[in-house]
PDB file of C-alpha atoms in Angstrom:
ATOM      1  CA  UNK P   4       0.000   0.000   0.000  1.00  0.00           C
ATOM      2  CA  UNK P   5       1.270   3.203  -0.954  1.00  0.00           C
ATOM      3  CA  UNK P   6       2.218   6.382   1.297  1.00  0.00           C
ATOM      4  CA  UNK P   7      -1.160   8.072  -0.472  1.00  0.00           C
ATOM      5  CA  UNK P   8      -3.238   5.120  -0.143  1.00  0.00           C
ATOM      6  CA  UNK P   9      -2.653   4.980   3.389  1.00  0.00           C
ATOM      7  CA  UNK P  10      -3.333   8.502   4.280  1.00  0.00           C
ATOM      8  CA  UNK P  11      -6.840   8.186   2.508  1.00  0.00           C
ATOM      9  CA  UNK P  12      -8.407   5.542   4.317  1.00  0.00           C
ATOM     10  CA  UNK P  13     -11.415   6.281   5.896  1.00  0.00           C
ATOM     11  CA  UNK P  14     -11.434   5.832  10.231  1.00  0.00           C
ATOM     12  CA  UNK P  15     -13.024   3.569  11.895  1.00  0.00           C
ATOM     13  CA  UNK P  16     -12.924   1.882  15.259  1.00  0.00           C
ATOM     14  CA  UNK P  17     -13.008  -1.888  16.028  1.00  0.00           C
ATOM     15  CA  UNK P  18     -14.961  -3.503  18.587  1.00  0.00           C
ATOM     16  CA  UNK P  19     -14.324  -6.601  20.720  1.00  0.00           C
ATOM     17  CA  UNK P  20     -16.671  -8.478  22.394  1.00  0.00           C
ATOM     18  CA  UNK P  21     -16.190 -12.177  24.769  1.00  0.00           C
ATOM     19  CA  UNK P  22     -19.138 -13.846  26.351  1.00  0.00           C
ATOM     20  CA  UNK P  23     -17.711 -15.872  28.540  1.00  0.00           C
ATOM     21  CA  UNK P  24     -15.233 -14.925  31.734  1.00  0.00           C
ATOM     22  CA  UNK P  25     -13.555 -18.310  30.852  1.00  0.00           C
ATOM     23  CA  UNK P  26     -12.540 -16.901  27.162  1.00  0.00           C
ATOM     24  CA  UNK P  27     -10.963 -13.752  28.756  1.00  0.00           C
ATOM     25  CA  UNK P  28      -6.795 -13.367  29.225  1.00  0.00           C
ATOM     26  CA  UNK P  29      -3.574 -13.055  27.672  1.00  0.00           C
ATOM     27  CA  UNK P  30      -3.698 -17.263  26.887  1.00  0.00           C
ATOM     28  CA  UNK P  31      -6.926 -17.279  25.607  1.00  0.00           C
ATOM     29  CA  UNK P  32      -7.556 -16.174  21.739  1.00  0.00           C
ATOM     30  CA  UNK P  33     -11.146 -14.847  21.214  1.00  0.00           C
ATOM     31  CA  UNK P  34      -9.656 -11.099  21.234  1.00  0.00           C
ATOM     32  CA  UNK P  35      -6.738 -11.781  19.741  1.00  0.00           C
ATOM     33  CA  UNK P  36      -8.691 -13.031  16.791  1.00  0.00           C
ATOM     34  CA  UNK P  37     -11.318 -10.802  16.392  1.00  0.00           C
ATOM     35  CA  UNK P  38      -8.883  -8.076  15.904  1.00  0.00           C
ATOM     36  CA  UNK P  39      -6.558  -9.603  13.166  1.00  0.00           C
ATOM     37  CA  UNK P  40      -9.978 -10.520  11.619  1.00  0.00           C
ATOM     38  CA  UNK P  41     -11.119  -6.664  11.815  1.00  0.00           C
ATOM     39  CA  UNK P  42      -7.895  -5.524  10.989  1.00  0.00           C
ATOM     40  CA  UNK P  43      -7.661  -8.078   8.071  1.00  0.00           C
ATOM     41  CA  UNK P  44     -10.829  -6.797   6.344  1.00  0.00           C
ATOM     42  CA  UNK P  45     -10.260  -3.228   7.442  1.00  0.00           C
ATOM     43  CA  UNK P  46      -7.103  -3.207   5.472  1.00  0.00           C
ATOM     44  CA  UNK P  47      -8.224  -5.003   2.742  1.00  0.00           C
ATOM     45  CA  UNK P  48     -11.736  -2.138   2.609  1.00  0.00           C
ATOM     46  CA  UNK P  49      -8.815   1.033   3.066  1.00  0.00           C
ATOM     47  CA  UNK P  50     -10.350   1.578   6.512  1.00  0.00           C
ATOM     48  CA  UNK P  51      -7.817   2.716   9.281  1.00  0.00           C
ATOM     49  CA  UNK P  52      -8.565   1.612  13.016  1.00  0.00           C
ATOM     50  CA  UNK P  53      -8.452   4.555  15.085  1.00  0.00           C
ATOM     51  CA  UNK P  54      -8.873   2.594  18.135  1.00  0.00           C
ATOM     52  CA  UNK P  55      -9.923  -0.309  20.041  1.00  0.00           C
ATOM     53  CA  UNK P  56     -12.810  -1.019  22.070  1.00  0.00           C
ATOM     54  CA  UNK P  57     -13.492  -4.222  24.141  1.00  0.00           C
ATOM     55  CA  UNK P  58     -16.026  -5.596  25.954  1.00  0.00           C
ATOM     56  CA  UNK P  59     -15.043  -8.965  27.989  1.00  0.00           C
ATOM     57  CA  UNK P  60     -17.781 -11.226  29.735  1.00  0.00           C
ATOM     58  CA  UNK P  61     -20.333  -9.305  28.125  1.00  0.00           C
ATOM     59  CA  UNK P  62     -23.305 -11.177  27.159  1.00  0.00           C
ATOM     60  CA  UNK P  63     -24.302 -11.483  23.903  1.00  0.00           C
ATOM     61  CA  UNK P  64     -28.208 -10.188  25.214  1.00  0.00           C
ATOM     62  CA  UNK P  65     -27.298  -7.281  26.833  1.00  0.00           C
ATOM     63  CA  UNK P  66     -28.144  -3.978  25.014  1.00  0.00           C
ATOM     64  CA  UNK P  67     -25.571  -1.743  23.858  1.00  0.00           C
ATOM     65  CA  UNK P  68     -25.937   0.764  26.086  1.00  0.00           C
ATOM     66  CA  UNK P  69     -24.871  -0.950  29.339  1.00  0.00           C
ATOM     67  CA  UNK P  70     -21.994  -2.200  27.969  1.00  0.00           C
ATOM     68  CA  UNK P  71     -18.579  -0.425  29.079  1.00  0.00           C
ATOM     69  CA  UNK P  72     -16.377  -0.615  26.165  1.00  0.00           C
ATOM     70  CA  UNK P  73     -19.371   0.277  23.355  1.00  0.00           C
ATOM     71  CA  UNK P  74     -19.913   3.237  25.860  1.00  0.00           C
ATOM     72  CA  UNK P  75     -16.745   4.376  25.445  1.00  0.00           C
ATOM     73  CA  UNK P  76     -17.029   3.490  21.650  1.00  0.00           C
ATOM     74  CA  UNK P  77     -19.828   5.911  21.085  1.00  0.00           C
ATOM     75  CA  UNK P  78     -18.299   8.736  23.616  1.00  0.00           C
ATOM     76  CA  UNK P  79     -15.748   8.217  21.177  1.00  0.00           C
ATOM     77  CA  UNK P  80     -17.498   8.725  18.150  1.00  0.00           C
ATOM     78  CA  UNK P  81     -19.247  11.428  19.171  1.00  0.00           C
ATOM     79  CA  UNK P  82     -16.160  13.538  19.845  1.00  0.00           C
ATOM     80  CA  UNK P  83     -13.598  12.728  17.368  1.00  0.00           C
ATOM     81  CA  UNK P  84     -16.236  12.221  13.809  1.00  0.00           C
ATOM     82  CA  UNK P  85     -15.470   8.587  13.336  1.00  0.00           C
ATOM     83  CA  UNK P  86     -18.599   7.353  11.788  1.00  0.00           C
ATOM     84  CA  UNK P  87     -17.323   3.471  11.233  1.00  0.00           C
ATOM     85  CA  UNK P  88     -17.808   0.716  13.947  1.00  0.00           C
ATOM     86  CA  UNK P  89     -16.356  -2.894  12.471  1.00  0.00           C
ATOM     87  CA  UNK P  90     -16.767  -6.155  14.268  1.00  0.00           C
ATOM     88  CA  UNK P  91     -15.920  -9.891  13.859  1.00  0.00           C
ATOM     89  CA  UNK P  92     -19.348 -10.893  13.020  1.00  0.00           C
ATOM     90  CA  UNK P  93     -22.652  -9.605  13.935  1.00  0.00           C
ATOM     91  CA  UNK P  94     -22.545 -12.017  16.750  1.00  0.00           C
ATOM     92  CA  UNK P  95     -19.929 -10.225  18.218  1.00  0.00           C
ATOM     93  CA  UNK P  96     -22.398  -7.424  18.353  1.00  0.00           C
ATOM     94  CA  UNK P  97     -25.293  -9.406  19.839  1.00  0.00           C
ATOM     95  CA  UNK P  98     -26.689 -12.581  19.522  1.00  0.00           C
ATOM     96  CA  UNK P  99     -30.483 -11.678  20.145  1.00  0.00           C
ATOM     97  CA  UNK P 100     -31.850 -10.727  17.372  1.00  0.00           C
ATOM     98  CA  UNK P 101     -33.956  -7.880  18.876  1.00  0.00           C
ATOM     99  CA  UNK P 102     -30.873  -6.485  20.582  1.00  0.00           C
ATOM    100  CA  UNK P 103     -29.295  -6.748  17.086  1.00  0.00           C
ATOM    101  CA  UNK P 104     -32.145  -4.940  15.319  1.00  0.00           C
ATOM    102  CA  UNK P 105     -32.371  -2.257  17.711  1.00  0.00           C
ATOM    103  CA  UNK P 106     -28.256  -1.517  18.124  1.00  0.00           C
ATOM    104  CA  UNK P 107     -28.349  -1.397  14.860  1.00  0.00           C
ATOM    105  CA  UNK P 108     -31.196   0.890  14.284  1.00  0.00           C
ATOM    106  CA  UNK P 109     -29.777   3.342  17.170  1.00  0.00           C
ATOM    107  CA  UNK P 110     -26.375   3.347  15.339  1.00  0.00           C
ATOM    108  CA  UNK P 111     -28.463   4.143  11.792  1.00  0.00           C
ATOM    109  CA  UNK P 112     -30.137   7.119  13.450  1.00  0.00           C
ATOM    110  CA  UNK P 113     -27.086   8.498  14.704  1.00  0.00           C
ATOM    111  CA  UNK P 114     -25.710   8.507  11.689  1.00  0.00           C
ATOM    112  CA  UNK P 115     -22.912   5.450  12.339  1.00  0.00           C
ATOM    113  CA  UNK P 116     -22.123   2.490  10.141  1.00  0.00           C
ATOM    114  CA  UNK P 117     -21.706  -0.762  11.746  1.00  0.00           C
ATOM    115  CA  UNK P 118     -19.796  -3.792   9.707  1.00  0.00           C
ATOM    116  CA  UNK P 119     -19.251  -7.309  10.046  1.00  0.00           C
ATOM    117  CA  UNK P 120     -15.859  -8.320   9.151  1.00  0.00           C
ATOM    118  CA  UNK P 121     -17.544 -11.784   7.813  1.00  0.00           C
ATOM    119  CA  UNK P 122     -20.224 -10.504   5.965  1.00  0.00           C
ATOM    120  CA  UNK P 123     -20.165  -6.603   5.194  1.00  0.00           C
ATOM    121  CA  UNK P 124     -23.955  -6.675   4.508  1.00  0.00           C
ATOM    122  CA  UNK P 125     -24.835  -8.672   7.795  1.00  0.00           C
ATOM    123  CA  UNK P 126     -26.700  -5.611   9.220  1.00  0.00           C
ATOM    124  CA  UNK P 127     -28.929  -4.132   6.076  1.00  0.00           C
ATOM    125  CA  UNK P 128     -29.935  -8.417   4.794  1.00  0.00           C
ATOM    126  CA  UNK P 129     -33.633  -8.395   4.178  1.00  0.00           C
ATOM    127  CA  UNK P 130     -34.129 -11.856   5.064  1.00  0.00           C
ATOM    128  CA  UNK P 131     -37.591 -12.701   6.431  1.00  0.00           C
ATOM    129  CA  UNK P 132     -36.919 -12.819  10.281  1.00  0.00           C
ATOM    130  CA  UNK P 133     -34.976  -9.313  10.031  1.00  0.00           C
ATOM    131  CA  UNK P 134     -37.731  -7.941   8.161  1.00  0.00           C
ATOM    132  CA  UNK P 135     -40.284  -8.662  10.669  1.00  0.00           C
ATOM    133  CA  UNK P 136     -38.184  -7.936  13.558  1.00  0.00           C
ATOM    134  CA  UNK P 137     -37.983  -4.427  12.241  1.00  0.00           C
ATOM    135  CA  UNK P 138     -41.849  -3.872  11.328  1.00  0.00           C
ATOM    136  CA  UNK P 139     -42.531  -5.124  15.308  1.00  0.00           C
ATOM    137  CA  UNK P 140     -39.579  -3.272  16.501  1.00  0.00           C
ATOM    138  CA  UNK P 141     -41.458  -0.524  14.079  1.00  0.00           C
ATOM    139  CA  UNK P 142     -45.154  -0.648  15.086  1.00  0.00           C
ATOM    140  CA  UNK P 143     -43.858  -1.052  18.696  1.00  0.00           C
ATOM    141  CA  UNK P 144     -42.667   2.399  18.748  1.00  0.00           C
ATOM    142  CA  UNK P 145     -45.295   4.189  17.006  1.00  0.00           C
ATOM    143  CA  UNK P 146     -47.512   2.652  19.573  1.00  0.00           C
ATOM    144  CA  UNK P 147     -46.093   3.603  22.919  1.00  0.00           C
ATOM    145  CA  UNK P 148     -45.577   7.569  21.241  1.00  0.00           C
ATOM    146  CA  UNK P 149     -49.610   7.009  20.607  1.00  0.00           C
ATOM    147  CA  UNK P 150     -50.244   5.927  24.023  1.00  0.00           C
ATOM    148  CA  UNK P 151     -47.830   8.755  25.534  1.00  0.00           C
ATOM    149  CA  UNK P 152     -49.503  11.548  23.183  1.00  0.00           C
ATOM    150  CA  UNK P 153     -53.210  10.443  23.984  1.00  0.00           C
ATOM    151  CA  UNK P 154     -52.143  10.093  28.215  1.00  0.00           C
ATOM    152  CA  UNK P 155     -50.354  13.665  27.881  1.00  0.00           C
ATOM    153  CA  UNK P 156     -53.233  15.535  25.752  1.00  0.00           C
ATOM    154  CA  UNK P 157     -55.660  14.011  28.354  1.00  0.00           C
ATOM    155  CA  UNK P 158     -53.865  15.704  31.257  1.00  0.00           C
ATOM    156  CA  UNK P 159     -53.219  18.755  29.719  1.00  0.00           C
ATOM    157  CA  UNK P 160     -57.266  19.175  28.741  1.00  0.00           C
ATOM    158  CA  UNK P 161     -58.177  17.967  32.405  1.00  0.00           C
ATOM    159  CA  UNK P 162     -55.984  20.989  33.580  1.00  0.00           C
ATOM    160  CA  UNK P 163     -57.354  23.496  31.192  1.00  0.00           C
ATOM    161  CA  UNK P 164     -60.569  22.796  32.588  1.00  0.00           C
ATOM    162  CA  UNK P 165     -59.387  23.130  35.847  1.00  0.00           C
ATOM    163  CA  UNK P 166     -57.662  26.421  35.309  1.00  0.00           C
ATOM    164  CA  UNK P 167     -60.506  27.621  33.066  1.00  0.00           C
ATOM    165  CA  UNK P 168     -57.783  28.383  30.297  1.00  0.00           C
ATOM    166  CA  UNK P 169     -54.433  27.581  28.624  1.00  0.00           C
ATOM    167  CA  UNK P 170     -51.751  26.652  30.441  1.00  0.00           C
ATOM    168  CA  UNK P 171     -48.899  29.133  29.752  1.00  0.00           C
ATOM    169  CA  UNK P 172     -45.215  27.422  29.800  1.00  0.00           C
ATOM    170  CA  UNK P 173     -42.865  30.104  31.909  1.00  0.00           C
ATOM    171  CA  UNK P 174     -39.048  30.321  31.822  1.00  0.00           C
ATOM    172  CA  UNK P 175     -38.922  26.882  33.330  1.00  0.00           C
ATOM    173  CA  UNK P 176     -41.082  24.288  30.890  1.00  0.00           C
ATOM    174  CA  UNK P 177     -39.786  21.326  33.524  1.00  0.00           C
ATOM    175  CA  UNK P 178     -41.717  22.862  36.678  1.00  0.00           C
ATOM    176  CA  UNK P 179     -44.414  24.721  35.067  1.00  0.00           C
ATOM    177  CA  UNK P 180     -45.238  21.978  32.120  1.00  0.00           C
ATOM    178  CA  UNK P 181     -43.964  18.737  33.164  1.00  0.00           C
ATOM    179  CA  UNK P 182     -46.404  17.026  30.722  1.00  0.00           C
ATOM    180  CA  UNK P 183     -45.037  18.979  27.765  1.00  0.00           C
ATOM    181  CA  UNK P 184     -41.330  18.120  28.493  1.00  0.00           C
ATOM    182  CA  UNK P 185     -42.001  14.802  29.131  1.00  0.00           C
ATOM    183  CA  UNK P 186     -43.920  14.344  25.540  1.00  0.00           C
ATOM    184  CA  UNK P 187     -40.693  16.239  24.086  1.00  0.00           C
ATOM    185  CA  UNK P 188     -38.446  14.129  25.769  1.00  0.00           C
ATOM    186  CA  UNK P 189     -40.122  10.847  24.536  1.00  0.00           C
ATOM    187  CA  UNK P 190     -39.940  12.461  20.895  1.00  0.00           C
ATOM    188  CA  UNK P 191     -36.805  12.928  21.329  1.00  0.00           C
ATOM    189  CA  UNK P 192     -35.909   9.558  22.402  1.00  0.00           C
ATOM    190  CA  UNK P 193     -37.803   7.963  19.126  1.00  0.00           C
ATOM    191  CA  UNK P 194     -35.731   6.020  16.482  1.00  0.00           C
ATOM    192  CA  UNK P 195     -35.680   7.403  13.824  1.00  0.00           C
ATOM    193  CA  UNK P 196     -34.439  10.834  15.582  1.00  0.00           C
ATOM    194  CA  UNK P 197     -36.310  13.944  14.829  1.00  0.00           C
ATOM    195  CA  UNK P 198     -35.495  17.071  14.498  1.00  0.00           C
ATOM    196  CA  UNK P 199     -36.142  19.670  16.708  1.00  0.00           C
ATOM    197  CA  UNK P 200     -38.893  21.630  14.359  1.00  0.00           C
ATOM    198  CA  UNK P 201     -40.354  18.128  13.742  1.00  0.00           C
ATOM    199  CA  UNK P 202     -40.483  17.653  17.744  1.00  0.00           C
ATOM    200  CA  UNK P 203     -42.657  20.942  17.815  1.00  0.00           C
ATOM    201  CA  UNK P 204     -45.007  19.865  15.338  1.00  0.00           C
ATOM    202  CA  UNK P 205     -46.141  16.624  17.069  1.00  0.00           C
ATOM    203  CA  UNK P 206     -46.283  18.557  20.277  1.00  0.00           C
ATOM    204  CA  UNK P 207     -48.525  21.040  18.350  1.00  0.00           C
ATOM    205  CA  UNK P 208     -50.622  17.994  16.940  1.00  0.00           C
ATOM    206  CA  UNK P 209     -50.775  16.764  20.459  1.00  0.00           C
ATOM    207  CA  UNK P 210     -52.172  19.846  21.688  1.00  0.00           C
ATOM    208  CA  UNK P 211     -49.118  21.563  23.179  1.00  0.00           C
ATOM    209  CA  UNK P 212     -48.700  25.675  21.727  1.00  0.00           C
ATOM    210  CA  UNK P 213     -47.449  28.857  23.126  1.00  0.00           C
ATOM    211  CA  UNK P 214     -49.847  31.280  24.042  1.00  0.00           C
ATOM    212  CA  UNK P 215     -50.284  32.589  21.076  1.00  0.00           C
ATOM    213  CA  UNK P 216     -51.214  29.226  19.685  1.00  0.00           C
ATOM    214  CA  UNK P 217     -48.445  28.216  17.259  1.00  0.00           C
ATOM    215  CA  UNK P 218     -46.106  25.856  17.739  1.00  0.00           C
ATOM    216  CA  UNK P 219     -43.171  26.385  19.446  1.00  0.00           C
ATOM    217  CA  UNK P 220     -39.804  27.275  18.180  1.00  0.00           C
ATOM    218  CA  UNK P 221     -36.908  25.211  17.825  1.00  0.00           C
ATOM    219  CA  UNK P 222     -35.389  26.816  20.478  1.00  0.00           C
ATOM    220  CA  UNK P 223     -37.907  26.643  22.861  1.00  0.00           C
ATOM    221  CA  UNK P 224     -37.771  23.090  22.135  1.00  0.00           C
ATOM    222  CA  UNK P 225     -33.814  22.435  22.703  1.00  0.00           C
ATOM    223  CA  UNK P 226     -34.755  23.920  25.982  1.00  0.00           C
ATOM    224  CA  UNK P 227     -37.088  21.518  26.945  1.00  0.00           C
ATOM    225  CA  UNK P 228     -34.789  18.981  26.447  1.00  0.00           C
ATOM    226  CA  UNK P 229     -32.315  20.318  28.640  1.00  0.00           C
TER     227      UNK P 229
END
Protein backbone atom coordinates (compact mmCIF):
# COMPACT_ATOMS: atom_id res chain seq x y z
CA UNK A 1 0.00 0.00 0.00
CA UNK A 2 1.27 3.20 -0.95
CA UNK A 3 2.22 6.38 1.30
CA UNK A 4 -1.16 8.07 -0.47
CA UNK A 5 -3.24 5.12 -0.14
CA UNK A 6 -2.65 4.98 3.39
CA UNK A 7 -3.33 8.50 4.28
CA UNK A 8 -6.84 8.19 2.51
CA UNK A 9 -8.41 5.54 4.32
CA UNK A 10 -11.42 6.28 5.90
CA UNK A 11 -11.43 5.83 10.23
CA UNK A 12 -13.02 3.57 11.90
CA UNK A 13 -12.92 1.88 15.26
CA UNK A 14 -13.01 -1.89 16.03
CA UNK A 15 -14.96 -3.50 18.59
CA UNK A 16 -14.32 -6.60 20.72
CA UNK A 17 -16.67 -8.48 22.39
CA UNK A 18 -16.19 -12.18 24.77
CA UNK A 19 -19.14 -13.85 26.35
CA UNK A 20 -17.71 -15.87 28.54
CA UNK A 21 -15.23 -14.92 31.73
CA UNK A 22 -13.56 -18.31 30.85
CA UNK A 23 -12.54 -16.90 27.16
CA UNK A 24 -10.96 -13.75 28.76
CA UNK A 25 -6.79 -13.37 29.22
CA UNK A 26 -3.57 -13.06 27.67
CA UNK A 27 -3.70 -17.26 26.89
CA UNK A 28 -6.93 -17.28 25.61
CA UNK A 29 -7.56 -16.17 21.74
CA UNK A 30 -11.15 -14.85 21.21
CA UNK A 31 -9.66 -11.10 21.23
CA UNK A 32 -6.74 -11.78 19.74
CA UNK A 33 -8.69 -13.03 16.79
CA UNK A 34 -11.32 -10.80 16.39
CA UNK A 35 -8.88 -8.08 15.90
CA UNK A 36 -6.56 -9.60 13.17
CA UNK A 37 -9.98 -10.52 11.62
CA UNK A 38 -11.12 -6.66 11.81
CA UNK A 39 -7.90 -5.52 10.99
CA UNK A 40 -7.66 -8.08 8.07
CA UNK A 41 -10.83 -6.80 6.34
CA UNK A 42 -10.26 -3.23 7.44
CA UNK A 43 -7.10 -3.21 5.47
CA UNK A 44 -8.22 -5.00 2.74
CA UNK A 45 -11.74 -2.14 2.61
CA UNK A 46 -8.82 1.03 3.07
CA UNK A 47 -10.35 1.58 6.51
CA UNK A 48 -7.82 2.72 9.28
CA UNK A 49 -8.56 1.61 13.02
CA UNK A 50 -8.45 4.56 15.08
CA UNK A 51 -8.87 2.59 18.13
CA UNK A 52 -9.92 -0.31 20.04
CA UNK A 53 -12.81 -1.02 22.07
CA UNK A 54 -13.49 -4.22 24.14
CA UNK A 55 -16.03 -5.60 25.95
CA UNK A 56 -15.04 -8.96 27.99
CA UNK A 57 -17.78 -11.23 29.74
CA UNK A 58 -20.33 -9.30 28.12
CA UNK A 59 -23.30 -11.18 27.16
CA UNK A 60 -24.30 -11.48 23.90
CA UNK A 61 -28.21 -10.19 25.21
CA UNK A 62 -27.30 -7.28 26.83
CA UNK A 63 -28.14 -3.98 25.01
CA UNK A 64 -25.57 -1.74 23.86
CA UNK A 65 -25.94 0.76 26.09
CA UNK A 66 -24.87 -0.95 29.34
CA UNK A 67 -21.99 -2.20 27.97
CA UNK A 68 -18.58 -0.42 29.08
CA UNK A 69 -16.38 -0.62 26.17
CA UNK A 70 -19.37 0.28 23.35
CA UNK A 71 -19.91 3.24 25.86
CA UNK A 72 -16.74 4.38 25.45
CA UNK A 73 -17.03 3.49 21.65
CA UNK A 74 -19.83 5.91 21.09
CA UNK A 75 -18.30 8.74 23.62
CA UNK A 76 -15.75 8.22 21.18
CA UNK A 77 -17.50 8.72 18.15
CA UNK A 78 -19.25 11.43 19.17
CA UNK A 79 -16.16 13.54 19.85
CA UNK A 80 -13.60 12.73 17.37
CA UNK A 81 -16.24 12.22 13.81
CA UNK A 82 -15.47 8.59 13.34
CA UNK A 83 -18.60 7.35 11.79
CA UNK A 84 -17.32 3.47 11.23
CA UNK A 85 -17.81 0.72 13.95
CA UNK A 86 -16.36 -2.89 12.47
CA UNK A 87 -16.77 -6.15 14.27
CA UNK A 88 -15.92 -9.89 13.86
CA UNK A 89 -19.35 -10.89 13.02
CA UNK A 90 -22.65 -9.61 13.94
CA UNK A 91 -22.54 -12.02 16.75
CA UNK A 92 -19.93 -10.23 18.22
CA UNK A 93 -22.40 -7.42 18.35
CA UNK A 94 -25.29 -9.41 19.84
CA UNK A 95 -26.69 -12.58 19.52
CA UNK A 96 -30.48 -11.68 20.15
CA UNK A 97 -31.85 -10.73 17.37
CA UNK A 98 -33.96 -7.88 18.88
CA UNK A 99 -30.87 -6.49 20.58
CA UNK A 100 -29.29 -6.75 17.09
CA UNK A 101 -32.14 -4.94 15.32
CA UNK A 102 -32.37 -2.26 17.71
CA UNK A 103 -28.26 -1.52 18.12
CA UNK A 104 -28.35 -1.40 14.86
CA UNK A 105 -31.20 0.89 14.28
CA UNK A 106 -29.78 3.34 17.17
CA UNK A 107 -26.38 3.35 15.34
CA UNK A 108 -28.46 4.14 11.79
CA UNK A 109 -30.14 7.12 13.45
CA UNK A 110 -27.09 8.50 14.70
CA UNK A 111 -25.71 8.51 11.69
CA UNK A 112 -22.91 5.45 12.34
CA UNK A 113 -22.12 2.49 10.14
CA UNK A 114 -21.71 -0.76 11.75
CA UNK A 115 -19.80 -3.79 9.71
CA UNK A 116 -19.25 -7.31 10.05
CA UNK A 117 -15.86 -8.32 9.15
CA UNK A 118 -17.54 -11.78 7.81
CA UNK A 119 -20.22 -10.50 5.97
CA UNK A 120 -20.16 -6.60 5.19
CA UNK A 121 -23.96 -6.67 4.51
CA UNK A 122 -24.84 -8.67 7.79
CA UNK A 123 -26.70 -5.61 9.22
CA UNK A 124 -28.93 -4.13 6.08
CA UNK A 125 -29.93 -8.42 4.79
CA UNK A 126 -33.63 -8.39 4.18
CA UNK A 127 -34.13 -11.86 5.06
CA UNK A 128 -37.59 -12.70 6.43
CA UNK A 129 -36.92 -12.82 10.28
CA UNK A 130 -34.98 -9.31 10.03
CA UNK A 131 -37.73 -7.94 8.16
CA UNK A 132 -40.28 -8.66 10.67
CA UNK A 133 -38.18 -7.94 13.56
CA UNK A 134 -37.98 -4.43 12.24
CA UNK A 135 -41.85 -3.87 11.33
CA UNK A 136 -42.53 -5.12 15.31
CA UNK A 137 -39.58 -3.27 16.50
CA UNK A 138 -41.46 -0.52 14.08
CA UNK A 139 -45.15 -0.65 15.09
CA UNK A 140 -43.86 -1.05 18.70
CA UNK A 141 -42.67 2.40 18.75
CA UNK A 142 -45.29 4.19 17.01
CA UNK A 143 -47.51 2.65 19.57
CA UNK A 144 -46.09 3.60 22.92
CA UNK A 145 -45.58 7.57 21.24
CA UNK A 146 -49.61 7.01 20.61
CA UNK A 147 -50.24 5.93 24.02
CA UNK A 148 -47.83 8.75 25.53
CA UNK A 149 -49.50 11.55 23.18
CA UNK A 150 -53.21 10.44 23.98
CA UNK A 151 -52.14 10.09 28.21
CA UNK A 152 -50.35 13.66 27.88
CA UNK A 153 -53.23 15.53 25.75
CA UNK A 154 -55.66 14.01 28.35
CA UNK A 155 -53.87 15.70 31.26
CA UNK A 156 -53.22 18.75 29.72
CA UNK A 157 -57.27 19.18 28.74
CA UNK A 158 -58.18 17.97 32.41
CA UNK A 159 -55.98 20.99 33.58
CA UNK A 160 -57.35 23.50 31.19
CA UNK A 161 -60.57 22.80 32.59
CA UNK A 162 -59.39 23.13 35.85
CA UNK A 163 -57.66 26.42 35.31
CA UNK A 164 -60.51 27.62 33.07
CA UNK A 165 -57.78 28.38 30.30
CA UNK A 166 -54.43 27.58 28.62
CA UNK A 167 -51.75 26.65 30.44
CA UNK A 168 -48.90 29.13 29.75
CA UNK A 169 -45.21 27.42 29.80
CA UNK A 170 -42.86 30.10 31.91
CA UNK A 171 -39.05 30.32 31.82
CA UNK A 172 -38.92 26.88 33.33
CA UNK A 173 -41.08 24.29 30.89
CA UNK A 174 -39.79 21.33 33.52
CA UNK A 175 -41.72 22.86 36.68
CA UNK A 176 -44.41 24.72 35.07
CA UNK A 177 -45.24 21.98 32.12
CA UNK A 178 -43.96 18.74 33.16
CA UNK A 179 -46.40 17.03 30.72
CA UNK A 180 -45.04 18.98 27.76
CA UNK A 181 -41.33 18.12 28.49
CA UNK A 182 -42.00 14.80 29.13
CA UNK A 183 -43.92 14.34 25.54
CA UNK A 184 -40.69 16.24 24.09
CA UNK A 185 -38.45 14.13 25.77
CA UNK A 186 -40.12 10.85 24.54
CA UNK A 187 -39.94 12.46 20.89
CA UNK A 188 -36.81 12.93 21.33
CA UNK A 189 -35.91 9.56 22.40
CA UNK A 190 -37.80 7.96 19.13
CA UNK A 191 -35.73 6.02 16.48
CA UNK A 192 -35.68 7.40 13.82
CA UNK A 193 -34.44 10.83 15.58
CA UNK A 194 -36.31 13.94 14.83
CA UNK A 195 -35.50 17.07 14.50
CA UNK A 196 -36.14 19.67 16.71
CA UNK A 197 -38.89 21.63 14.36
CA UNK A 198 -40.35 18.13 13.74
CA UNK A 199 -40.48 17.65 17.74
CA UNK A 200 -42.66 20.94 17.82
CA UNK A 201 -45.01 19.86 15.34
CA UNK A 202 -46.14 16.62 17.07
CA UNK A 203 -46.28 18.56 20.28
CA UNK A 204 -48.53 21.04 18.35
CA UNK A 205 -50.62 17.99 16.94
CA UNK A 206 -50.77 16.76 20.46
CA UNK A 207 -52.17 19.85 21.69
CA UNK A 208 -49.12 21.56 23.18
CA UNK A 209 -48.70 25.68 21.73
CA UNK A 210 -47.45 28.86 23.13
CA UNK A 211 -49.85 31.28 24.04
CA UNK A 212 -50.28 32.59 21.08
CA UNK A 213 -51.21 29.23 19.68
CA UNK A 214 -48.45 28.22 17.26
CA UNK A 215 -46.11 25.86 17.74
CA UNK A 216 -43.17 26.38 19.45
CA UNK A 217 -39.80 27.28 18.18
CA UNK A 218 -36.91 25.21 17.82
CA UNK A 219 -35.39 26.82 20.48
CA UNK A 220 -37.91 26.64 22.86
CA UNK A 221 -37.77 23.09 22.14
CA UNK A 222 -33.81 22.44 22.70
CA UNK A 223 -34.75 23.92 25.98
CA UNK A 224 -37.09 21.52 26.94
CA UNK A 225 -34.79 18.98 26.45
CA UNK A 226 -32.32 20.32 28.64
Amino acid sequence: MTESEKRQRKPAIGYTRTSSAANVGEDKDSLTRQRKAIQAYANRAGYKIEAWHDDPAVAGADPIDIRPGFAAALEQIAGNGVRTIIVETANRFARDLIVQETGFRRLQADGVTLIAADKPDSFVDDTPTAVLVRQILGAVAQFDKAMTVAKLRGARERKRRKTGGKVEGRKSYAETNPELVGLARSLRDQRPRLSLRQISAELFSAGFQTPKSKPYSASAVASMLR
